[in-house]
mmCIF file of C-alpha atoms in Angstrom:
data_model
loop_
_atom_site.group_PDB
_atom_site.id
_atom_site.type_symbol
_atom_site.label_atom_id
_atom_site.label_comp_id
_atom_site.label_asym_id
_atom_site.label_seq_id
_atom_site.Cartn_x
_atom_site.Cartn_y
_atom_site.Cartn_z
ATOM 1 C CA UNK W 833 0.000 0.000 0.000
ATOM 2 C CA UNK W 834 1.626 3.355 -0.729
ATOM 3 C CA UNK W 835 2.039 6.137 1.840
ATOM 4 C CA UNK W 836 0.878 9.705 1.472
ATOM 5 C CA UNK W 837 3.572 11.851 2.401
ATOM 6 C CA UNK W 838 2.467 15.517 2.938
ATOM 7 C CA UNK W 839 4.560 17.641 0.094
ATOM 8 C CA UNK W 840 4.074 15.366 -3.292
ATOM 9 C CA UNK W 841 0.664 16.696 -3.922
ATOM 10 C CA UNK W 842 1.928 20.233 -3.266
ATOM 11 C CA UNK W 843 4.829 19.931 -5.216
ATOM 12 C CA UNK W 844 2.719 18.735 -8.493
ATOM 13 C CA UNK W 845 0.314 21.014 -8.104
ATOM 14 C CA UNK W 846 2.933 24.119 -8.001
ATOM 15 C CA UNK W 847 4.401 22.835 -11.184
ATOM 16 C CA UNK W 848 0.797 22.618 -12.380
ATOM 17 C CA UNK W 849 -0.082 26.312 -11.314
ATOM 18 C CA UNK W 850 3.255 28.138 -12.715
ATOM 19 C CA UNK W 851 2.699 26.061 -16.016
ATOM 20 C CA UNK W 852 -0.425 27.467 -16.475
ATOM 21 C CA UNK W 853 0.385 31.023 -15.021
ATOM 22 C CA UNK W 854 3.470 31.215 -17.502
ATOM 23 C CA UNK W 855 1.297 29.373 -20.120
ATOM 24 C CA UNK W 856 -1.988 31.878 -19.846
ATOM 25 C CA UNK W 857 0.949 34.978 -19.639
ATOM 26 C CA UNK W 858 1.221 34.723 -23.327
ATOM 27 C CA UNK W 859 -2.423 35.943 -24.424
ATOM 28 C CA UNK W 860 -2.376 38.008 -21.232
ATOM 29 C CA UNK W 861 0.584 39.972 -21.757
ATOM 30 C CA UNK W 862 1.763 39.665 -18.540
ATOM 31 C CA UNK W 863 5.626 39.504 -17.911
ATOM 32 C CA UNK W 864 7.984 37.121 -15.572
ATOM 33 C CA UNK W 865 7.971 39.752 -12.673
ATOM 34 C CA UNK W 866 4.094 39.902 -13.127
ATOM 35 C CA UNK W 867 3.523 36.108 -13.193
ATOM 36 C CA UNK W 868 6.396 35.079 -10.214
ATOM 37 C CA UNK W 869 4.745 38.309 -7.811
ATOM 38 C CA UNK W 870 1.478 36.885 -8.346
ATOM 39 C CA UNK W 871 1.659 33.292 -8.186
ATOM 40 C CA UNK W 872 3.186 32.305 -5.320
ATOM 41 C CA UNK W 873 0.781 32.741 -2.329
ATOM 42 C CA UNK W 874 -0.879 29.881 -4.153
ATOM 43 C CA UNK W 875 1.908 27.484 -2.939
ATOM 44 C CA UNK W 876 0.266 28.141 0.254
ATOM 45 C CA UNK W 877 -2.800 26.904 -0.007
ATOM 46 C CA UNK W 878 -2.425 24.199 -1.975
ATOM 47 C CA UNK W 879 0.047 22.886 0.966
ATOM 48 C CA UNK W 880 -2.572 23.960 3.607
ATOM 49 C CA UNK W 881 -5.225 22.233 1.443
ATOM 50 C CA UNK W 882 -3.009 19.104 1.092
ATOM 51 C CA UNK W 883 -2.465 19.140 5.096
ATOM 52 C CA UNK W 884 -6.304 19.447 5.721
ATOM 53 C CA UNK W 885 -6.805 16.511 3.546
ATOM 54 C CA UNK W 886 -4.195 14.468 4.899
ATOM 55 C CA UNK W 887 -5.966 14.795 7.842
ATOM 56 C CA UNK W 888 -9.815 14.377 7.219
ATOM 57 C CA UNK W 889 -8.846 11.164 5.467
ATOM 58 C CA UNK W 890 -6.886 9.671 7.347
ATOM 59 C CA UNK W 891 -8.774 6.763 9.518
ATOM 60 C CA UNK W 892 -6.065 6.932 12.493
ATOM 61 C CA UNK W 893 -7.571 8.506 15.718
ATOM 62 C CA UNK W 894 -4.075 10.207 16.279
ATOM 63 C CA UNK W 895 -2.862 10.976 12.610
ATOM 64 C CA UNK W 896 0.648 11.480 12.325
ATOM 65 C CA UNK W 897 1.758 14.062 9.365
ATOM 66 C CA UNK W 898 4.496 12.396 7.321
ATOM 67 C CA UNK W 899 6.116 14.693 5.618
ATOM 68 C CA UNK W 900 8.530 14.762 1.659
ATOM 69 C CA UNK W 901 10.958 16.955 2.664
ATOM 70 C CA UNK W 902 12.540 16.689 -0.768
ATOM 71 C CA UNK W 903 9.210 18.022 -2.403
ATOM 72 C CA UNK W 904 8.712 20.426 0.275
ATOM 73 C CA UNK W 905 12.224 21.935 0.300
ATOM 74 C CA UNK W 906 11.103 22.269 -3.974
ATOM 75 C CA UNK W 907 8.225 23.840 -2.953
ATOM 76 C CA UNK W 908 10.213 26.658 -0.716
ATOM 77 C CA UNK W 909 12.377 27.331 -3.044
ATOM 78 C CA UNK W 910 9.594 28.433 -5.567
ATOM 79 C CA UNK W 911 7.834 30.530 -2.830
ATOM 80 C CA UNK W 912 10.687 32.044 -1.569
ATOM 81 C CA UNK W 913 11.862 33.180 -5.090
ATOM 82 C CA UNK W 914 8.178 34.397 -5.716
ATOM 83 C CA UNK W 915 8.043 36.314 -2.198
ATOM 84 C CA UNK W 916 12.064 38.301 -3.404
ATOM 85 C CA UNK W 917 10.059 38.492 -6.657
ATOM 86 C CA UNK W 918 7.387 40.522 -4.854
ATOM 87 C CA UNK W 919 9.878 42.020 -2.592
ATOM 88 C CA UNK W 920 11.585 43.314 -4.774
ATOM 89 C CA UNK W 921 8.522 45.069 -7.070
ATOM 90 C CA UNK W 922 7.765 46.263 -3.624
ATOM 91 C CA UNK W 923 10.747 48.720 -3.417
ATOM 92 C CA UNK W 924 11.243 49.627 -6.748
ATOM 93 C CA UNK W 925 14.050 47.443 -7.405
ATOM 94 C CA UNK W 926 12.541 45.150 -9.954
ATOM 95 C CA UNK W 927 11.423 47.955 -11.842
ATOM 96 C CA UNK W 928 15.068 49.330 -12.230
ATOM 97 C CA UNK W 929 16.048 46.085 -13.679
ATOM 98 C CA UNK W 930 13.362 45.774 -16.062
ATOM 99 C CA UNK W 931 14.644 49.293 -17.121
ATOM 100 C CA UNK W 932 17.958 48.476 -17.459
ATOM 101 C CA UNK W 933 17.546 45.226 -19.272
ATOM 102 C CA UNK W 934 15.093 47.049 -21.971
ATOM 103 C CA UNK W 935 17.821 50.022 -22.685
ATOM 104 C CA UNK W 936 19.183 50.692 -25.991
ATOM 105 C CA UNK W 937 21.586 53.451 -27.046
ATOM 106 C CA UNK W 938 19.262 56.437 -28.429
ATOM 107 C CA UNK W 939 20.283 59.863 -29.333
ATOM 108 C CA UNK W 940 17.053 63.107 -28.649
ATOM 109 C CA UNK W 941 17.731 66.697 -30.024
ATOM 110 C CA UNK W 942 18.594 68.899 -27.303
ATOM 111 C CA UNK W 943 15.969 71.527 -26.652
ATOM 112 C CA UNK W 944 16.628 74.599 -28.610
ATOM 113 C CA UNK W 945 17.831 77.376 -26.515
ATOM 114 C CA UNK W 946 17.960 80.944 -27.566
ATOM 115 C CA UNK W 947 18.934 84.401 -25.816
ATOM 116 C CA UNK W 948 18.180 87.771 -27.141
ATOM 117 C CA UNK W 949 21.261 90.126 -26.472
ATOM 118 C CA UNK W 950 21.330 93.966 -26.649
ATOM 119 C CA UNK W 951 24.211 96.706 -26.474
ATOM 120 C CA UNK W 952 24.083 96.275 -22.840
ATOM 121 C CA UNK W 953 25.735 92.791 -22.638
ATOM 122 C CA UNK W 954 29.484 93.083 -23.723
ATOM 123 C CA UNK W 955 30.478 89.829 -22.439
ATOM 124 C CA UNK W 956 29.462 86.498 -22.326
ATOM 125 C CA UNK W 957 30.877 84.011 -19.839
ATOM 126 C CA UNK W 958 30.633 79.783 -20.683
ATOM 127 C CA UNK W 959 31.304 77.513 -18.136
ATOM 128 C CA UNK W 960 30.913 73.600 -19.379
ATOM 129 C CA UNK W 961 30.753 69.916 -17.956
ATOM 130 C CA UNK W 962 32.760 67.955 -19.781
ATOM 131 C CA UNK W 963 31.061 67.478 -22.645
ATOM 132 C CA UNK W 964 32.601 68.000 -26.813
ATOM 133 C CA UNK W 965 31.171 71.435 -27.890
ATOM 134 C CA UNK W 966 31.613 73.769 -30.406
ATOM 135 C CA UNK W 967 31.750 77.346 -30.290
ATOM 136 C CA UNK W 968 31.094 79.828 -33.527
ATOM 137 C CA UNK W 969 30.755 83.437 -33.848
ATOM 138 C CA UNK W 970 27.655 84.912 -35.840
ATOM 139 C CA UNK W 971 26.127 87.619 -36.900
ATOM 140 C CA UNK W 972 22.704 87.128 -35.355
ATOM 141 C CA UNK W 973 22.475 89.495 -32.424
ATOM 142 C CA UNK W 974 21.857 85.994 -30.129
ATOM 143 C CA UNK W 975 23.261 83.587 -28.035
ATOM 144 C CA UNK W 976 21.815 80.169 -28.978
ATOM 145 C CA UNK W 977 22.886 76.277 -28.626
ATOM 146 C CA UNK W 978 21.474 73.397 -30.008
ATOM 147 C CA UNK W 979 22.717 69.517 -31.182
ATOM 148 C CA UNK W 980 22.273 66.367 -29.748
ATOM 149 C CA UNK W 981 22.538 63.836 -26.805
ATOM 150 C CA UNK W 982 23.180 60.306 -26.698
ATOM 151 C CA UNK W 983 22.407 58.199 -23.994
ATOM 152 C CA UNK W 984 20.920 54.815 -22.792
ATOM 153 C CA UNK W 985 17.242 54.612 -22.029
ATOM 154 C CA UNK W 986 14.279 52.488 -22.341
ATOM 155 C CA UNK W 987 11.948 55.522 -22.927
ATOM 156 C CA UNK W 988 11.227 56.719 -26.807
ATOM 157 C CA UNK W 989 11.051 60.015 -25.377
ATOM 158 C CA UNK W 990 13.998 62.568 -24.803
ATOM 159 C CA UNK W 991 14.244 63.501 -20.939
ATOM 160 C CA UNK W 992 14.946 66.780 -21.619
ATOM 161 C CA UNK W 993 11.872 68.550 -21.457
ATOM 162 C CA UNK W 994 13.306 72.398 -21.920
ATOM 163 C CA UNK W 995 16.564 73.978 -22.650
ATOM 164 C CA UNK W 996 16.524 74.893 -18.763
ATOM 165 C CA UNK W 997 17.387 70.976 -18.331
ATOM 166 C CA UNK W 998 20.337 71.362 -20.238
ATOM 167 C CA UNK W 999 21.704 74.901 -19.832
ATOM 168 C CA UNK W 1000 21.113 78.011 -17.231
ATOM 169 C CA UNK W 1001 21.206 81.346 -18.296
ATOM 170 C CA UNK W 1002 21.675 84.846 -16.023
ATOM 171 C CA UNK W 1003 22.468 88.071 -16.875
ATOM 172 C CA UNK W 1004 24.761 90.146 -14.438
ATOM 173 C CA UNK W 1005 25.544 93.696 -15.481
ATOM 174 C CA UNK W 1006 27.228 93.247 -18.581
ATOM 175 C CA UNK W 1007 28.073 90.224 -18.338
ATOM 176 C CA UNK W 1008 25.686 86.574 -19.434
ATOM 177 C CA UNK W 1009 26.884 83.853 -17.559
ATOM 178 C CA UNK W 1010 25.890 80.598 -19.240
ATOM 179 C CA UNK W 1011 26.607 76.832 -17.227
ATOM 180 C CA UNK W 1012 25.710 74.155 -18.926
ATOM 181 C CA UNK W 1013 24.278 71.474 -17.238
ATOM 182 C CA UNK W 1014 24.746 67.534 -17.067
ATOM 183 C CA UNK W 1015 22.472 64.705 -18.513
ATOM 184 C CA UNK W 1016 20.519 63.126 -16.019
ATOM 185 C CA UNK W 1017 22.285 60.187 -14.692
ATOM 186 C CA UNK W 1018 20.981 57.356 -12.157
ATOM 187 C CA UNK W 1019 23.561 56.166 -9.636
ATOM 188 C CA UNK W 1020 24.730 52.852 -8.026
ATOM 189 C CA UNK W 1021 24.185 49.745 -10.296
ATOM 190 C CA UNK W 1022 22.131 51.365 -12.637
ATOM 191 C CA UNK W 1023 24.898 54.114 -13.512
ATOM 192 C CA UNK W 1024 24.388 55.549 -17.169
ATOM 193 C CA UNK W 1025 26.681 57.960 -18.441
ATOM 194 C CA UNK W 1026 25.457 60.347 -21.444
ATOM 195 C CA UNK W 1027 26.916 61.665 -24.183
ATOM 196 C CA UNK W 1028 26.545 65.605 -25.763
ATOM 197 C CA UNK W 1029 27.481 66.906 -29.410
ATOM 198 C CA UNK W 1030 26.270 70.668 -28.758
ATOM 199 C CA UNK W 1031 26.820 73.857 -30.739
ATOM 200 C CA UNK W 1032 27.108 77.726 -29.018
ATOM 201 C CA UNK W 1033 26.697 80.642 -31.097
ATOM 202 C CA UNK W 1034 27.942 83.559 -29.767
ATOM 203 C CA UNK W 1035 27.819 86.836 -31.583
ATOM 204 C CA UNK W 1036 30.693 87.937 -33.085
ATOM 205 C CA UNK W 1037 31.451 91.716 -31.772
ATOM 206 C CA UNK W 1038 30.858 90.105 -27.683
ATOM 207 C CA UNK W 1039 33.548 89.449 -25.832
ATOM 208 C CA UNK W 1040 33.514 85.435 -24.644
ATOM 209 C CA UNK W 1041 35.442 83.490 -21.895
ATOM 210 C CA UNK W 1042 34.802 79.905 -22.036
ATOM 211 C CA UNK W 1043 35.916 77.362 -18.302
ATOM 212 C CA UNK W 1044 36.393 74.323 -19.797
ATOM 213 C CA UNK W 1045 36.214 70.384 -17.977
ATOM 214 C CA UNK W 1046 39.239 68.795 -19.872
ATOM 215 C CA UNK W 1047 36.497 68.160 -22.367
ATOM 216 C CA UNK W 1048 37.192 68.843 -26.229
ATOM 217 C CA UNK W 1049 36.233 72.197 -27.666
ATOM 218 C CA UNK W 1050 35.822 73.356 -31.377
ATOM 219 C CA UNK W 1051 36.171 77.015 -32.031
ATOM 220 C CA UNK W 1052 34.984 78.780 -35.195
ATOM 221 C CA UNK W 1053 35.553 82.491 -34.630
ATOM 222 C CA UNK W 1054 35.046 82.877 -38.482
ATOM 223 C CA UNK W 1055 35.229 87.359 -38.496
ATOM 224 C CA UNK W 1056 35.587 87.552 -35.083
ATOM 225 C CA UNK W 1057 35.162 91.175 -33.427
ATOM 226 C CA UNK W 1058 36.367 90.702 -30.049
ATOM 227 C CA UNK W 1059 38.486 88.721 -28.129
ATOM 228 C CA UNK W 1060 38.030 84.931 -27.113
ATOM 229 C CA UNK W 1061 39.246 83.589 -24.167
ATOM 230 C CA UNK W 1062 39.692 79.727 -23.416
ATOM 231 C CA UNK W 1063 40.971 77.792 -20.472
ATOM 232 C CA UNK W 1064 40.971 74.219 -18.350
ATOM 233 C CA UNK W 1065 40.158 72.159 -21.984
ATOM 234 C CA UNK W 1066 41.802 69.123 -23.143
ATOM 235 C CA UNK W 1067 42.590 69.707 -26.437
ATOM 236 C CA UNK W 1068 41.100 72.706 -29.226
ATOM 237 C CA UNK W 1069 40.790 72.915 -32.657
ATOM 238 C CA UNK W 1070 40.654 76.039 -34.168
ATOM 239 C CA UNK W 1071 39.382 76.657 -37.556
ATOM 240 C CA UNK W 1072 40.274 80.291 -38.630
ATOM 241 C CA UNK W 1073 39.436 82.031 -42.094
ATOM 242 C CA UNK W 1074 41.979 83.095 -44.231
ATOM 243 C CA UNK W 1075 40.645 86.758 -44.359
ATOM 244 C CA UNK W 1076 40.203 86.922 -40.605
ATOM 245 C CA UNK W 1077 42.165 89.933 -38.603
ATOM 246 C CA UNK W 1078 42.665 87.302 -35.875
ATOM 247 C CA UNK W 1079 45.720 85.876 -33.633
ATOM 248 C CA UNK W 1080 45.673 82.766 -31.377
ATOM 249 C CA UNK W 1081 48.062 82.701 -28.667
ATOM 250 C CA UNK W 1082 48.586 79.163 -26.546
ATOM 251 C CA UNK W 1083 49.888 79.416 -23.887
ATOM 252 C CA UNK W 1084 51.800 76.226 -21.704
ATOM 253 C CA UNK W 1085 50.467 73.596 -24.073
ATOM 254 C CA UNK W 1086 51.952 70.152 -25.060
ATOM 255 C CA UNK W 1087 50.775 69.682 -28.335
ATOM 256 C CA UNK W 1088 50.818 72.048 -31.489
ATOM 257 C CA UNK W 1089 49.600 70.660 -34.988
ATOM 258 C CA UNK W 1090 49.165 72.998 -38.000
ATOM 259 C CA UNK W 1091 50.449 73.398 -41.287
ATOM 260 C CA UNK W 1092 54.461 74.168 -41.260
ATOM 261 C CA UNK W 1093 54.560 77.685 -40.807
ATOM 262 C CA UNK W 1094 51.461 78.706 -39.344
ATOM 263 C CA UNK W 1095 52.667 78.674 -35.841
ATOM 264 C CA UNK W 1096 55.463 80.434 -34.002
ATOM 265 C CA UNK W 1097 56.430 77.926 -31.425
ATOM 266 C CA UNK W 1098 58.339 78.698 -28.788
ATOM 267 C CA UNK W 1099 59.593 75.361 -26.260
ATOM 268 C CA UNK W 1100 60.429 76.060 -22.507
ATOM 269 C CA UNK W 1101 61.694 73.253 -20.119
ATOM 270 C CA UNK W 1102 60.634 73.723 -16.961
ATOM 271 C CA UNK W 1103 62.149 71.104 -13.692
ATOM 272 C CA UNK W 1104 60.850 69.367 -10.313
ATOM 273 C CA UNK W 1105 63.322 68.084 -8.883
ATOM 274 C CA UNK W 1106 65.174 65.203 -10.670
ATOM 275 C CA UNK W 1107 61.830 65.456 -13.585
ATOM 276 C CA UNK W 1108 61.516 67.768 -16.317
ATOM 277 C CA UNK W 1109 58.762 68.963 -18.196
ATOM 278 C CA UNK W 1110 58.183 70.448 -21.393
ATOM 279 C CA UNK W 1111 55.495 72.799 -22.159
ATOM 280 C CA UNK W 1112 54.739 75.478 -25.464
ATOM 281 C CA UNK W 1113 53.857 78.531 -26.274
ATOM 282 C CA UNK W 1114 52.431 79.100 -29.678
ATOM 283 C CA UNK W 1115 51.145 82.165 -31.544
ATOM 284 C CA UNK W 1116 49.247 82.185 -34.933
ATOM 285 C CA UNK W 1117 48.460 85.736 -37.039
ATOM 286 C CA UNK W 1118 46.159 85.800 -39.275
ATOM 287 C CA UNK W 1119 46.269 89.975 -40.960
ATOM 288 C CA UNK W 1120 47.071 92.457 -38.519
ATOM 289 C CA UNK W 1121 45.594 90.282 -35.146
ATOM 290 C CA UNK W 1122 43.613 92.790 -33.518
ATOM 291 C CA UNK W 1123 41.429 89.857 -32.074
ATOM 292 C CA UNK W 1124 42.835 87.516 -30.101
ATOM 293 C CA UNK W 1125 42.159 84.326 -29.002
ATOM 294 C CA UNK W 1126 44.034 83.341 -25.801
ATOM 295 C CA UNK W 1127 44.249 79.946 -24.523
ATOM 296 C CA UNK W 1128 45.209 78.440 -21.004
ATOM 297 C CA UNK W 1129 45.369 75.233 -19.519
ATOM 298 C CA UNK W 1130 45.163 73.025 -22.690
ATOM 299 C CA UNK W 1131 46.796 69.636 -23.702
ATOM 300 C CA UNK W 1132 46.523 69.734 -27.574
ATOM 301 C CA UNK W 1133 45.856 72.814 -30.134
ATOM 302 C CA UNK W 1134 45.338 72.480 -33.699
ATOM 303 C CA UNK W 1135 44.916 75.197 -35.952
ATOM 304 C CA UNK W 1136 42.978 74.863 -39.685
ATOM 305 C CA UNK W 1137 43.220 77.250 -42.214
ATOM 306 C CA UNK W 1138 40.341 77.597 -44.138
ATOM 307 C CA UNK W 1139 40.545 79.576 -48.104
#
């Protein structure tokens, strides 16, 4: 005669249930986090159900519950996965991974960001995050920046909503002080880092000071007015008209690339101790250089001539 042991049933029966609950998913459209959160209180019953009936039909005055601990240690280990499964939805954690595993690289359009200038502002002051950026002067009496961002996300919609997510503006005397701002990133495990291809256009006749983040800056003064200032970037690339009444002056750098001839390097050694360093300064005229464009605090300069 076989023996009932208290666990077979309620093993069967689980497999039974998620089967189904995994099966049924498919027309419901529910996921794996849906169907494991829900399931699993289930377990319970059926063993309580399987206890109760061990029980009523048993004929012994005294019944004595004999347990399979094999099928019951099966059994725990599918409710305590679907109780972390519910834990887990519970505080938000689940969620994040779901996010993370449906992320794909996608690039937005960076909300257009315009400011109408006047005689009263003679300077404009750029402070950036570490981002690649280029800077060109125009003749539109405006400062405005626009491009791109790149960045992973399981949304189809940019999370920029305004240019005031991407950039601050404030006016101070003469002076508009613009910081740019960073992408918004998520921390810990779930760390994304963005990426941001942007374009300033700064008007040519306002003075311009740009702080750099050892990021990589493109400057296009093209008939510059007034003088550019640069500091704290990695490396710069400068491309400067022929006709242009312009000089570039670098100040400490390492590197210098241009054509033979367009630069006036001089090379200064400089020593700590038992080291030595060697650091540049190059100059560049283009007509009589009554603008200038002074950098500080770079790695790398390159300089292209444009007919």
């Amino acid at each position: 005669m076989r023996t009932w042991r208290v666990g077979t049933f309620s093993m069967g029966a689980s497999l039974l249930f998620l089967g189904l609950f995994l099966f049924f998913s498919k027309f419901l459209g529910l996921d794996l986090v849906q169907v494991m959160t829900a399931w699993w209180p289930l377990l319970l019953v059926v063993l309580g159900i399987e206890i109760l009936l061990y029980i009523f039909l048993s004929r012994q005055e005294k019944p004595v519950l004999k347990y399979d601990f094999l099928s019951i240690f099966f059994v725990a280990v599918l409710g305590t996965a679907g109780i972390l499964f519910a834990i887990f939805s519970t505080t938000g954690i689940m969620g994040k991974v779901e996010d993370v595993m449906a992320r794909e690289e996608r690039s937005f359009e960076l909300p257009a960001f315009a400011y109408k200038t006047n005689d009263s502002i003679t300077r404009v002051v750029v402070r950036t995050v570490g981002y690649d950026m280029t800077i060109e002067a125009t003749e539109e009496k405006e400062v405005s920046m626009f491009g791109t961002y790149r960045m992973q996300t399981a949304k189809k919609a940019g999370l920029l909503k305004s240019a005031d997510d991407i950039i601050a503006a404030q006016q101070k005397g003469d002076t508009l002080y613009l910081n740019v701002k960073t992408l918004p990133n998520e921390i810990g495990p779930f760390y994304s880092h963005g990426e941001v291809a942007a374009t300033i256009l700064i008007p040519k006749d306002v003075k311009l000071e740009v702080i750099g983040n050892d990021n990589s800056l493109t400057l296009k003064p093209r008939m510059l007015a007034n003088d550019w200032s640069i500091e704290s970037t990695s490396s710069i690339a400068v491309d400067v008209a022929s006709g242009s009444n312009l000089k570039v002056a670098a100040v400490d750098v390492q590197d210098v690339r241009g054509k033979d001839g367009d630069w006036k390097v001089t090379e200064k050694v400089s020593s700590e101790g038992d080291d030595q360093s060697r650091a540049k300064n190059a100059v560049y005229q283009s007509g009589e250089g009554k603008y200038r464009i002074n950098i500080a605090d770079a790695y790398s300069v390159s300089l292209n001539t444009i007919e």
